[in-house]
Short mmCIF file of C-alpha atoms and ligand atoms in Angstrom, two decimals:
data_model
loop_
_atom_site.label_atom_id
_atom_site.label_comp_id
_atom_site.label_asym_id
_atom_site.label_seq_id
_atom_site.Cartn_x
_atom_site.Cartn_y
_atom_site.Cartn_z
CA MET A 1 58.14 -39.58 2.56
CA LYS A 2 60.19 -41.40 -0.10
CA LYS A 3 58.47 -43.92 -2.33
CA GLN A 4 59.38 -47.49 -1.35
CA ILE A 5 61.28 -49.15 -4.22
CA LYS A 6 60.50 -52.80 -4.98
CA LEU A 7 63.39 -54.87 -6.28
CA ILE A 8 64.11 -58.35 -7.50
CA ALA A 9 67.59 -59.78 -6.91
CA ALA A 10 69.63 -62.48 -8.63
CA GLY A 11 72.52 -64.05 -6.70
CA VAL A 12 71.99 -63.59 -2.97
CA GLY A 13 75.50 -64.56 -1.88
CA SER A 14 78.23 -62.66 -0.11
CA ARG A 15 77.96 -59.33 -1.96
CA PHE A 16 74.19 -59.24 -1.79
CA GLY A 17 74.67 -58.91 1.98
CA VAL A 18 75.41 -55.22 1.44
CA TYR A 19 71.98 -54.59 -0.10
CA ALA A 20 70.19 -56.87 2.35
CA SER A 21 71.79 -54.95 5.19
CA TYR A 22 70.63 -51.63 3.73
CA ALA A 23 67.09 -52.96 3.28
CA ARG A 24 67.05 -54.17 6.90
CA ARG A 25 67.99 -50.69 8.09
CA HIS A 26 65.74 -48.80 5.66
CA PRO A 27 62.60 -50.92 5.14
CA ASP A 28 60.65 -47.78 4.25
CA GLU A 29 62.95 -47.14 1.24
CA VAL A 30 63.32 -50.59 -0.28
CA SER A 31 61.82 -54.06 -0.27
CA PHE A 32 62.61 -57.26 -2.18
CA VAL A 33 59.80 -58.99 -4.06
CA GLY A 34 61.66 -61.76 -5.91
CA PHE A 35 64.89 -63.73 -5.57
CA ALA A 36 66.98 -66.19 -7.55
CA ASP A 37 69.90 -68.23 -6.29
CA ALA A 38 71.24 -71.67 -7.13
CA ASN A 39 71.94 -72.25 -3.45
CA GLU A 40 68.68 -73.45 -1.87
CA GLU A 41 69.62 -72.54 1.67
CA ARG A 42 70.56 -68.95 0.80
CA LEU A 43 67.40 -68.58 -1.24
CA ARG A 44 65.24 -69.87 1.61
CA LEU A 45 66.90 -67.70 4.27
CA HIS A 46 66.52 -64.51 2.22
CA ALA A 47 62.96 -65.34 1.17
CA GLU A 48 62.02 -65.88 4.81
CA GLU A 49 63.69 -62.71 6.01
CA PHE A 50 62.16 -60.45 3.35
CA SER A 51 58.79 -62.29 3.18
CA VAL A 52 59.15 -63.11 -0.51
CA PRO A 53 56.51 -65.67 -1.54
CA ALA A 54 57.67 -69.06 -2.86
CA GLU A 55 56.23 -68.38 -6.34
CA ASN A 56 58.71 -65.46 -6.66
CA CYS A 57 61.77 -67.53 -5.74
CA PHE A 58 63.82 -69.33 -8.39
CA SER A 59 66.95 -71.44 -8.61
CA ASP A 60 68.10 -69.64 -11.75
CA ALA A 61 68.32 -65.94 -12.61
CA LYS A 62 66.81 -66.43 -16.07
CA GLU A 63 63.58 -67.77 -14.58
CA LEU A 64 63.38 -64.79 -12.23
CA PHE A 65 63.75 -62.25 -15.03
CA ASN A 66 61.20 -64.06 -17.20
CA ALA A 67 58.63 -64.45 -14.43
CA GLY A 68 56.93 -61.11 -15.03
CA ILE A 69 57.27 -59.98 -11.41
CA GLU A 70 56.22 -56.38 -10.94
CA ALA A 71 59.21 -54.46 -9.61
CA ASP A 72 60.97 -51.10 -10.01
CA GLY A 73 64.34 -52.65 -10.77
CA ALA A 74 66.72 -55.57 -10.47
CA VAL A 75 69.92 -56.13 -8.53
CA ILE A 76 72.38 -58.59 -10.06
CA CYS A 77 74.98 -60.08 -7.72
CA THR A 78 75.71 -63.34 -9.51
CA MET A 79 79.29 -64.27 -10.37
CA ASP A 80 81.16 -62.39 -13.06
CA SER A 81 80.58 -64.92 -15.85
CA MET A 82 76.79 -64.54 -15.51
CA HIS A 83 76.62 -60.73 -15.63
CA TYR A 84 76.22 -60.40 -19.38
CA GLU A 85 73.36 -62.88 -19.72
CA ASN A 86 71.62 -61.79 -16.52
CA ALA A 87 71.79 -58.08 -17.33
CA MET A 88 70.57 -58.71 -20.89
CA ASP A 89 67.64 -60.78 -19.60
CA ALA A 90 66.77 -58.19 -16.99
CA MET A 91 66.85 -55.24 -19.40
CA LYS A 92 64.98 -57.08 -22.13
CA ASN A 93 62.26 -57.88 -19.60
CA GLY A 94 61.92 -54.19 -18.78
CA TYR A 95 63.94 -53.89 -15.56
CA ASP A 96 66.36 -51.10 -14.71
CA VAL A 97 69.47 -52.74 -13.32
CA LEU A 98 72.08 -52.37 -10.61
CA LEU A 99 74.81 -54.72 -11.80
CA GLU A 100 77.81 -55.86 -9.82
CA LYS A 101 81.17 -55.27 -11.41
CA PRO A 102 82.56 -56.31 -13.82
CA LEU A 103 80.14 -55.24 -16.51
CA ALA A 104 81.01 -58.31 -18.59
CA LEU A 105 83.98 -60.53 -19.37
CA SER A 106 84.66 -59.49 -22.96
CA GLU A 107 84.86 -56.19 -24.72
CA GLU A 108 82.11 -57.30 -27.14
CA HIS A 109 79.74 -58.17 -24.30
CA CYS A 110 80.46 -54.88 -22.51
CA LEU A 111 79.66 -52.94 -25.64
CA GLU A 112 76.51 -55.01 -26.31
CA LEU A 113 75.24 -54.32 -22.79
CA ARG A 114 76.00 -50.63 -23.19
CA ASP A 115 74.20 -50.49 -26.54
CA THR A 116 71.21 -52.51 -25.31
CA ALA A 117 70.79 -50.16 -22.36
CA ILE A 118 70.87 -47.17 -24.70
CA GLU A 119 68.52 -48.74 -27.26
CA THR A 120 65.96 -49.99 -24.72
CA GLY A 121 66.22 -46.85 -22.58
CA ARG A 122 66.90 -48.99 -19.51
CA LYS A 123 69.05 -47.65 -16.69
CA LEU A 124 72.12 -49.80 -16.20
CA MET A 125 74.13 -48.78 -13.16
CA LEU A 126 77.38 -50.49 -12.21
CA CYS A 127 78.43 -51.05 -8.59
CA HIS A 128 81.48 -48.85 -8.77
CA VAL A 129 81.58 -48.11 -5.08
CA LEU A 130 84.70 -45.89 -5.15
CA ARG A 131 82.74 -43.16 -6.90
CA TYR A 132 80.48 -43.04 -3.86
CA SER A 133 83.11 -42.99 -1.15
CA PRO A 134 83.43 -39.49 0.37
CA PHE A 135 87.17 -39.91 -0.28
CA PHE A 136 86.74 -39.96 -4.06
CA THR A 137 83.78 -37.58 -4.20
CA LYS A 138 85.88 -35.02 -2.32
CA ILE A 139 88.76 -35.44 -4.78
CA LYS A 140 86.29 -35.07 -7.66
CA ASP A 141 84.90 -31.87 -6.10
CA ILE A 142 88.40 -30.44 -5.73
CA ILE A 143 89.32 -31.26 -9.34
CA ASP A 144 86.02 -29.90 -10.69
CA SER A 145 86.42 -26.67 -8.68
CA GLY A 146 89.48 -25.89 -10.81
CA ILE A 147 91.54 -24.95 -7.76
CA ILE A 148 94.48 -27.14 -8.80
CA GLY A 149 94.27 -26.00 -12.43
CA ASP A 150 94.39 -28.45 -15.32
CA ILE A 151 95.33 -32.02 -14.47
CA CYS A 152 98.60 -33.14 -16.01
CA THR A 153 99.48 -36.31 -14.14
CA VAL A 154 97.71 -38.83 -11.90
CA GLN A 155 99.61 -41.44 -9.95
CA ALA A 156 97.32 -44.05 -8.41
CA MET A 157 97.92 -47.23 -6.49
CA GLU A 158 95.67 -50.04 -5.41
CA ARG A 159 97.10 -51.93 -2.47
CA VAL A 160 95.57 -55.36 -2.09
CA GLU A 161 96.41 -56.75 1.34
CA TYR A 162 98.50 -59.92 1.21
CA TRP A 163 95.79 -62.02 2.92
CA HIS A 164 93.02 -60.57 0.71
CA MET A 165 95.04 -61.60 -2.34
CA ALA A 166 95.47 -65.11 -0.93
CA HIS A 167 91.77 -65.40 -0.12
CA ALA A 168 90.11 -64.04 -3.26
CA PHE A 169 92.71 -64.04 -6.04
CA VAL A 170 94.74 -67.16 -5.28
CA ARG A 171 92.49 -69.68 -3.52
CA GLY A 172 89.13 -68.08 -4.19
CA ASN A 173 86.61 -67.21 -6.90
CA TRP A 174 88.90 -64.84 -8.81
CA GLY A 175 92.18 -66.79 -8.82
CA ASN A 176 91.82 -68.33 -12.23
CA SER A 177 91.21 -66.07 -15.21
CA LYS A 178 89.44 -68.82 -17.17
CA ARG A 179 86.94 -69.42 -14.40
CA SER A 180 86.53 -65.70 -13.69
CA CYS A 181 88.58 -63.01 -15.46
CA PRO A 182 91.94 -61.20 -15.38
CA MET A 183 92.80 -59.24 -12.23
CA ILE A 184 92.63 -55.89 -14.04
CA LEU A 185 88.97 -56.60 -14.76
CA ALA A 186 88.00 -58.35 -11.52
CA LYS A 187 89.64 -55.96 -9.10
CA SER A 188 91.04 -52.92 -10.84
CA CYS A 189 87.97 -52.12 -12.97
CA HIS A 190 87.04 -50.00 -9.92
CA ASP A 191 90.24 -48.03 -10.44
CA THR A 192 90.10 -47.55 -14.21
CA ASP A 193 86.49 -46.46 -13.71
CA ALA A 194 87.27 -44.02 -10.90
CA LEU A 195 90.30 -42.53 -12.68
CA LEU A 196 88.39 -41.73 -15.87
CA TRP A 197 85.46 -40.41 -13.87
CA LEU A 198 87.74 -38.15 -11.78
CA CYS A 199 89.45 -36.72 -14.86
CA GLY A 200 86.21 -36.49 -16.87
CA LYS A 201 88.11 -37.42 -20.03
CA ARG A 202 88.31 -40.38 -22.36
CA CYS A 203 91.36 -42.59 -22.60
CA LYS A 204 93.17 -42.70 -25.93
CA ARG A 205 96.14 -45.03 -25.36
CA VAL A 206 97.11 -47.75 -22.88
CA SER A 207 100.17 -49.86 -22.07
CA SER A 208 100.71 -52.34 -19.27
CA PHE A 209 103.20 -54.72 -17.62
CA GLY A 210 102.51 -57.31 -14.95
CA SER A 211 102.80 -60.95 -14.00
CA LEU A 212 102.10 -63.66 -11.48
CA LYS A 213 105.45 -63.57 -9.73
CA HIS A 214 104.93 -65.15 -6.35
CA PHE A 215 101.93 -67.45 -5.91
CA LYS A 216 103.14 -70.42 -7.92
CA ALA A 217 104.57 -73.87 -7.29
CA GLU A 218 108.25 -72.96 -7.64
CA ASN A 219 107.93 -70.63 -4.63
CA GLN A 220 106.48 -73.24 -2.27
CA PRO A 221 108.85 -73.49 0.73
CA GLU A 222 110.77 -76.73 0.94
CA GLY A 223 108.88 -79.49 2.72
CA ALA A 224 105.59 -77.56 2.75
CA SER A 225 102.36 -79.52 2.41
CA ASP A 226 99.78 -78.86 -0.27
CA ARG A 227 97.15 -78.20 2.42
CA CYS A 228 97.75 -75.74 5.24
CA LEU A 229 96.36 -77.70 8.14
CA ASP A 230 99.09 -80.33 7.98
CA CYS A 231 101.88 -78.00 6.89
CA LYS A 232 104.93 -77.42 9.10
CA TYR A 233 104.86 -73.73 8.12
CA GLY A 234 101.27 -73.31 9.34
CA ASP A 235 101.98 -70.61 11.93
CA SER A 236 104.89 -68.93 10.23
CA CYS A 237 103.44 -68.64 6.72
CA PRO A 238 101.65 -65.28 6.42
CA TYR A 239 99.28 -66.77 3.84
CA SER A 240 98.33 -69.93 5.78
CA ALA A 241 94.69 -70.85 6.32
CA GLN A 242 95.48 -70.96 10.03
CA ASN A 243 96.44 -67.27 9.96
CA ASN A 244 93.83 -66.22 7.41
CA TYR A 245 90.80 -67.90 8.96
CA ILE A 246 91.21 -69.98 12.14
CA LYS A 247 93.16 -67.33 14.05
CA ARG A 248 90.49 -64.75 13.21
CA VAL A 249 87.71 -67.01 14.52
CA GLU A 250 89.78 -67.66 17.67
CA GLU A 251 89.85 -63.89 18.13
CA GLY A 252 86.06 -63.78 17.86
CA TYR A 253 85.81 -62.48 14.26
CA THR A 254 83.42 -64.23 11.86
CA GLY A 255 82.88 -61.56 9.16
CA TRP A 256 84.38 -61.38 5.66
CA PRO A 257 86.41 -63.33 4.48
CA VAL A 258 85.78 -65.94 7.17
CA ASP A 259 82.06 -66.05 6.33
CA VAL A 260 82.87 -66.95 2.72
CA VAL A 261 84.45 -70.16 4.03
CA MET A 262 81.79 -70.79 6.67
CA ARG A 263 78.79 -68.83 7.88
CA ASP A 264 78.71 -68.25 11.67
CA ALA A 265 82.03 -70.04 11.97
CA THR A 266 83.29 -71.77 15.10
CA VAL A 267 86.93 -72.81 15.53
CA GLU A 268 86.02 -76.50 15.32
CA GLY A 269 83.65 -75.99 12.40
CA ILE A 270 86.00 -73.96 10.22
CA THR A 271 88.93 -76.25 11.00
CA GLU A 272 86.87 -79.15 9.65
CA VAL A 273 85.80 -77.20 6.53
CA LEU A 274 89.40 -76.15 5.77
CA LYS A 275 90.50 -79.79 5.63
CA THR A 276 88.76 -80.15 2.25
CA SER A 277 87.87 -76.62 1.06
CA ASP A 278 89.94 -74.74 -1.54
CA TYR A 279 90.47 -72.12 1.17
CA GLY A 280 92.65 -74.66 3.02
CA LYS A 281 95.02 -75.11 0.07
CA CYS A 282 98.65 -73.99 0.00
CA VAL A 283 98.80 -70.68 -1.87
CA TYR A 284 101.65 -72.08 -3.93
CA LYS A 285 99.58 -75.07 -5.08
CA CYS A 286 96.30 -73.60 -6.33
CA ASP A 287 95.07 -73.35 -9.92
CA ASN A 288 95.48 -69.55 -9.88
CA ASP A 289 96.92 -67.66 -12.82
CA VAL A 290 95.91 -64.02 -12.30
CA VAL A 291 98.68 -61.44 -11.83
CA ASP A 292 99.86 -60.41 -8.38
CA HIS A 293 101.31 -57.09 -9.57
CA GLN A 294 100.60 -54.92 -12.57
CA VAL A 295 101.18 -51.39 -13.80
CA VAL A 296 99.02 -49.60 -16.35
CA ASN A 297 99.80 -46.36 -18.17
CA MET A 298 96.96 -44.37 -19.68
CA TRP A 299 97.09 -41.39 -22.00
CA LEU A 300 93.89 -39.35 -21.90
CA GLU A 301 92.40 -36.54 -23.93
CA ASP A 302 93.88 -33.17 -22.93
CA ASP A 303 97.35 -34.70 -22.47
CA ILE A 304 96.61 -36.23 -19.07
CA ALA A 305 99.00 -39.05 -18.15
CA ILE A 306 97.89 -41.62 -15.57
CA SER A 307 100.02 -44.32 -14.05
CA PHE A 308 98.21 -46.98 -12.06
CA THR A 309 99.82 -49.72 -9.98
CA MET A 310 98.14 -52.75 -8.44
CA SER A 311 100.16 -54.80 -5.99
CA SER A 312 99.22 -57.67 -3.68
CA PHE A 313 102.13 -57.29 -1.36
CA ASN A 314 100.84 -54.90 1.26
CA THR A 315 99.97 -54.80 4.91
CA LYS A 316 97.74 -51.78 4.31
CA HIS A 317 94.61 -52.08 2.21
CA GLY A 318 93.21 -49.34 0.02
CA ARG A 319 94.11 -46.73 -2.53
CA THR A 320 96.53 -43.87 -2.71
CA ILE A 321 96.29 -41.17 -5.33
CA ARG A 322 98.23 -38.08 -6.35
CA VAL A 323 96.69 -35.65 -8.78
CA LEU A 324 99.13 -33.09 -10.13
CA GLY A 325 97.63 -29.98 -11.70
CA THR A 326 98.99 -26.78 -13.18
CA ARG A 327 98.09 -24.79 -10.04
CA GLY A 328 98.30 -27.30 -7.24
CA ASP A 329 98.23 -30.95 -6.23
CA ILE A 330 96.31 -33.52 -4.25
CA ASP A 331 98.07 -36.22 -2.22
CA ALA A 332 95.58 -38.65 -0.72
CA ASP A 333 95.53 -41.95 1.16
CA MET A 334 92.19 -43.74 1.38
CA SER A 335 93.21 -46.06 4.23
CA GLU A 336 94.03 -42.98 6.33
CA ALA A 337 90.88 -41.17 5.14
CA LYS A 338 93.12 -38.18 4.48
CA ILE A 339 93.47 -35.77 1.57
CA GLU A 340 96.23 -33.18 1.41
CA LEU A 341 95.43 -30.29 -0.88
CA SER A 342 98.22 -27.91 -1.87
CA VAL A 343 97.56 -24.89 -4.00
CA PHE A 344 100.85 -23.47 -5.26
CA GLY A 345 102.07 -20.60 -3.05
CA LYS A 346 99.51 -21.32 -0.30
CA GLU A 347 99.58 -23.38 2.85
CA LYS A 348 98.68 -27.06 2.59
CA GLU A 349 95.16 -28.02 3.69
CA VAL A 350 94.65 -31.43 5.31
CA ILE A 351 91.15 -32.85 4.94
CA ASP A 352 90.16 -35.60 7.37
CA LEU A 353 87.27 -37.76 6.17
CA SER A 354 87.40 -40.49 8.79
CA ASP A 355 83.90 -39.80 10.15
CA SER A 356 82.08 -39.88 6.82
CA MET A 357 84.02 -42.85 5.46
CA SER A 358 83.34 -45.26 8.27
CA ASP A 359 79.57 -45.57 8.04
CA SER A 360 79.61 -48.40 5.46
CA ALA A 361 82.14 -50.61 3.67
CA HIS A 362 84.32 -49.51 0.72
CA GLY A 363 85.13 -46.22 2.45
CA GLY A 364 81.46 -45.36 2.91
CA GLY A 365 80.73 -46.17 -0.75
CA ASP A 366 78.41 -49.15 -0.33
CA ASP A 367 75.42 -47.49 1.34
CA ARG A 368 75.72 -44.31 -0.71
CA LEU A 369 75.78 -46.24 -3.98
CA PHE A 370 72.68 -48.26 -3.15
CA ALA A 371 70.85 -45.18 -1.89
CA ASP A 372 71.69 -43.46 -5.17
CA PHE A 373 70.37 -46.39 -7.21
CA LEU A 374 67.11 -46.14 -5.28
CA SER A 375 67.04 -42.39 -5.97
CA LEU A 376 67.65 -43.07 -9.65
CA LEU A 377 64.66 -45.42 -9.72
CA ARG A 378 62.54 -42.84 -7.92
CA GLY A 379 63.64 -40.33 -10.55
CA ASP A 380 65.28 -37.87 -8.18
CA ALA A 381 69.01 -38.55 -8.64
CA THR A 382 69.82 -35.95 -11.24
CA ASN A 383 72.31 -34.13 -8.99
CA SER A 384 74.46 -37.12 -8.12
CA LYS A 385 77.97 -36.47 -9.40
CA SER A 386 78.82 -40.10 -9.00
CA GLN A 387 76.49 -41.27 -11.73
CA THR A 388 77.43 -41.29 -15.36
CA PRO A 389 75.44 -42.74 -18.23
CA ILE A 390 76.45 -46.27 -19.20
CA SER A 391 78.00 -44.83 -22.38
CA HIS A 392 80.71 -43.31 -20.13
CA THR A 393 80.86 -46.05 -17.52
CA ALA A 394 81.73 -48.59 -20.21
CA ASP A 395 84.92 -46.62 -21.03
CA GLY A 396 86.73 -47.85 -17.91
CA TYR A 397 86.19 -51.41 -19.15
CA LEU A 398 87.72 -50.63 -22.52
CA VAL A 399 90.84 -49.56 -20.62
CA CYS A 400 90.88 -52.90 -18.74
CA PHE A 401 90.70 -54.93 -21.94
CA ALA A 402 93.34 -52.76 -23.58
CA ALA A 403 95.63 -53.12 -20.54
CA GLU A 404 95.33 -56.90 -20.55
CA LYS A 405 95.97 -57.02 -24.27
CA SER A 406 99.05 -54.85 -23.83
CA ARG A 407 100.32 -56.89 -20.88
CA LEU A 408 100.02 -60.12 -22.84
CA ASN A 409 101.78 -58.44 -25.72
CA GLY A 410 104.89 -57.34 -23.84
CA GLY A 411 103.58 -53.88 -22.96
CA ALA A 412 102.80 -52.76 -26.51
CA VAL A 413 100.70 -49.61 -26.76
CA VAL A 414 97.00 -50.24 -27.48
CA GLU A 415 95.03 -47.43 -29.13
CA LEU A 416 91.41 -46.94 -28.06
N1 NAD B 1 81.22 -53.83 -6.07
C1 NAD B 1 82.12 -54.42 -5.32
O1 NAD B 1 82.95 -53.78 -4.75
C2 NAD B 1 82.08 -55.90 -5.18
C3 NAD B 1 82.62 -56.52 -4.04
C4 NAD B 1 82.57 -57.92 -3.96
C5 NAD B 1 82.00 -58.66 -4.99
N2 NAD B 1 81.52 -58.02 -6.09
C6 NAD B 1 80.92 -58.77 -7.20
O2 NAD B 1 79.71 -59.37 -6.76
C7 NAD B 1 79.46 -60.57 -7.50
C8 NAD B 1 79.12 -61.67 -6.55
O3 NAD B 1 80.22 -61.96 -5.71
P1 NAD B 1 80.00 -62.74 -4.35
O4 NAD B 1 81.26 -62.62 -3.58
O5 NAD B 1 78.72 -62.32 -3.73
O6 NAD B 1 79.87 -64.24 -4.90
P2 NAD B 1 78.99 -65.39 -4.24
O7 NAD B 1 79.48 -66.66 -4.86
O8 NAD B 1 78.99 -65.28 -2.76
O9 NAD B 1 77.51 -65.06 -4.76
C9 NAD B 1 77.04 -65.41 -6.03
C10 NAD B 1 75.71 -66.07 -5.84
O10 NAD B 1 75.15 -66.41 -7.13
C11 NAD B 1 74.45 -67.63 -6.96
N3 NAD B 1 74.19 -68.28 -8.26
C12 NAD B 1 74.93 -69.19 -8.93
N4 NAD B 1 74.31 -69.57 -10.07
C13 NAD B 1 73.15 -68.85 -10.12
C14 NAD B 1 72.09 -68.80 -11.04
N5 NAD B 1 72.09 -69.56 -12.16
N6 NAD B 1 71.06 -67.96 -10.80
C15 NAD B 1 71.04 -67.19 -9.67
N7 NAD B 1 72.04 -67.22 -8.76
C16 NAD B 1 73.07 -68.04 -8.98
C17 NAD B 1 75.37 -68.45 -6.06
O11 NAD B 1 74.69 -69.54 -5.48
C18 NAD B 1 75.78 -67.40 -5.06
O12 NAD B 1 74.93 -67.34 -3.94
C19 NAD B 1 80.73 -60.83 -8.31
O13 NAD B 1 80.53 -60.50 -9.65
C20 NAD B 1 81.77 -59.91 -7.70
O14 NAD B 1 82.72 -59.46 -8.63
C21 NAD B 1 81.54 -56.67 -6.19
#
């Protein structure tokens, strides 16, 4: 039988739900022994559910990490701007850490966290769920097998669904780069991370273009209101709060992103909330400034060229990737759970991963990542291909900062 891992957790909001859900289903593998959250109600509900005593519950993460609670590790799911301080506090108090992305909001802080982990010998694992999705692990296996030869080119795309963009990156937590961080860091750090991990090489040079083209005041339709509920375009605007939230509740759906606006939503309840909440604002009249489309070019060791595109104008969510090698190529679509493998001169093989990718969110990545963190704490994760030491994981972040620097500098090449 596996040893039960005891964890403390800071920030028990929306994302923490993934780990709470795992713990509910696998109580023999993991338990929570301390919580911190600024939201009293969330703190109380989680403490009740996981029988965490009041003396181990705090309104601030710092207090939790300084409380001397005996635990095998810490999970940090606070908002982006708190990651640096929280992870530092956790490591300095002797905890191994599972930290939500992004690692930190500045290059200096990312490097400090990396160096602190190395100096203190603490394990610092980032929640880069793509690495754990059977979709990406299969692509990694194919590349590492050598069957497609040496990689020359990778063409990757992250398709953010139009309503997801409106929810999270226009109206929501990640719309404004000063309150959170640039899109390349908030959303596409998963991609820079996965691309470097797949290639197993370091990036040497980066350039990038991108802008906020659509979600701004000048594109508000004539006569539109600044709040959706009294807007004449309510039904016809694809981004309206009516379409994004109320319609979903009418259809009986109350999961993400509806639950970010209101837990256990009813039509009447969410309609009332949207009258004043930021999630009821016109997408053309928010305080957002993060890009809605961006391309990044990366030049890696071994002459590997990667082009990555993020766009918010999609009906389909997910990633596509083509890996072109000297002896074959991979053409894969995550939303279709399908990988086409062609070895030059042989018949194409189509790999269907739909069964293995549907067992948890992020293409099956969420559960596998958390299970691997628990294995790491038990000391039996040495065979996981998805893990890399923090010294490597931090590299993907250096690409994000370089890309943003390049974008703001007209696409100039940034050397790493
Ligand atoms: N790995 C992924 O794919 C993935 C997916 C979604 C979100 N995330 C990341 O997860 C993190 C959390 O996102 P979320 O959507 O859960 O946000 P959230 O706002 O729902 O949760 C953050 C929680 O932190 C709490 N908090 C605020 N101040 C605090 C303090 N001083 N001490 C302790 N807790 C405090 C808030 O009350 C809230 O409950 C973000 O960094 C986000 O980027 C990662």
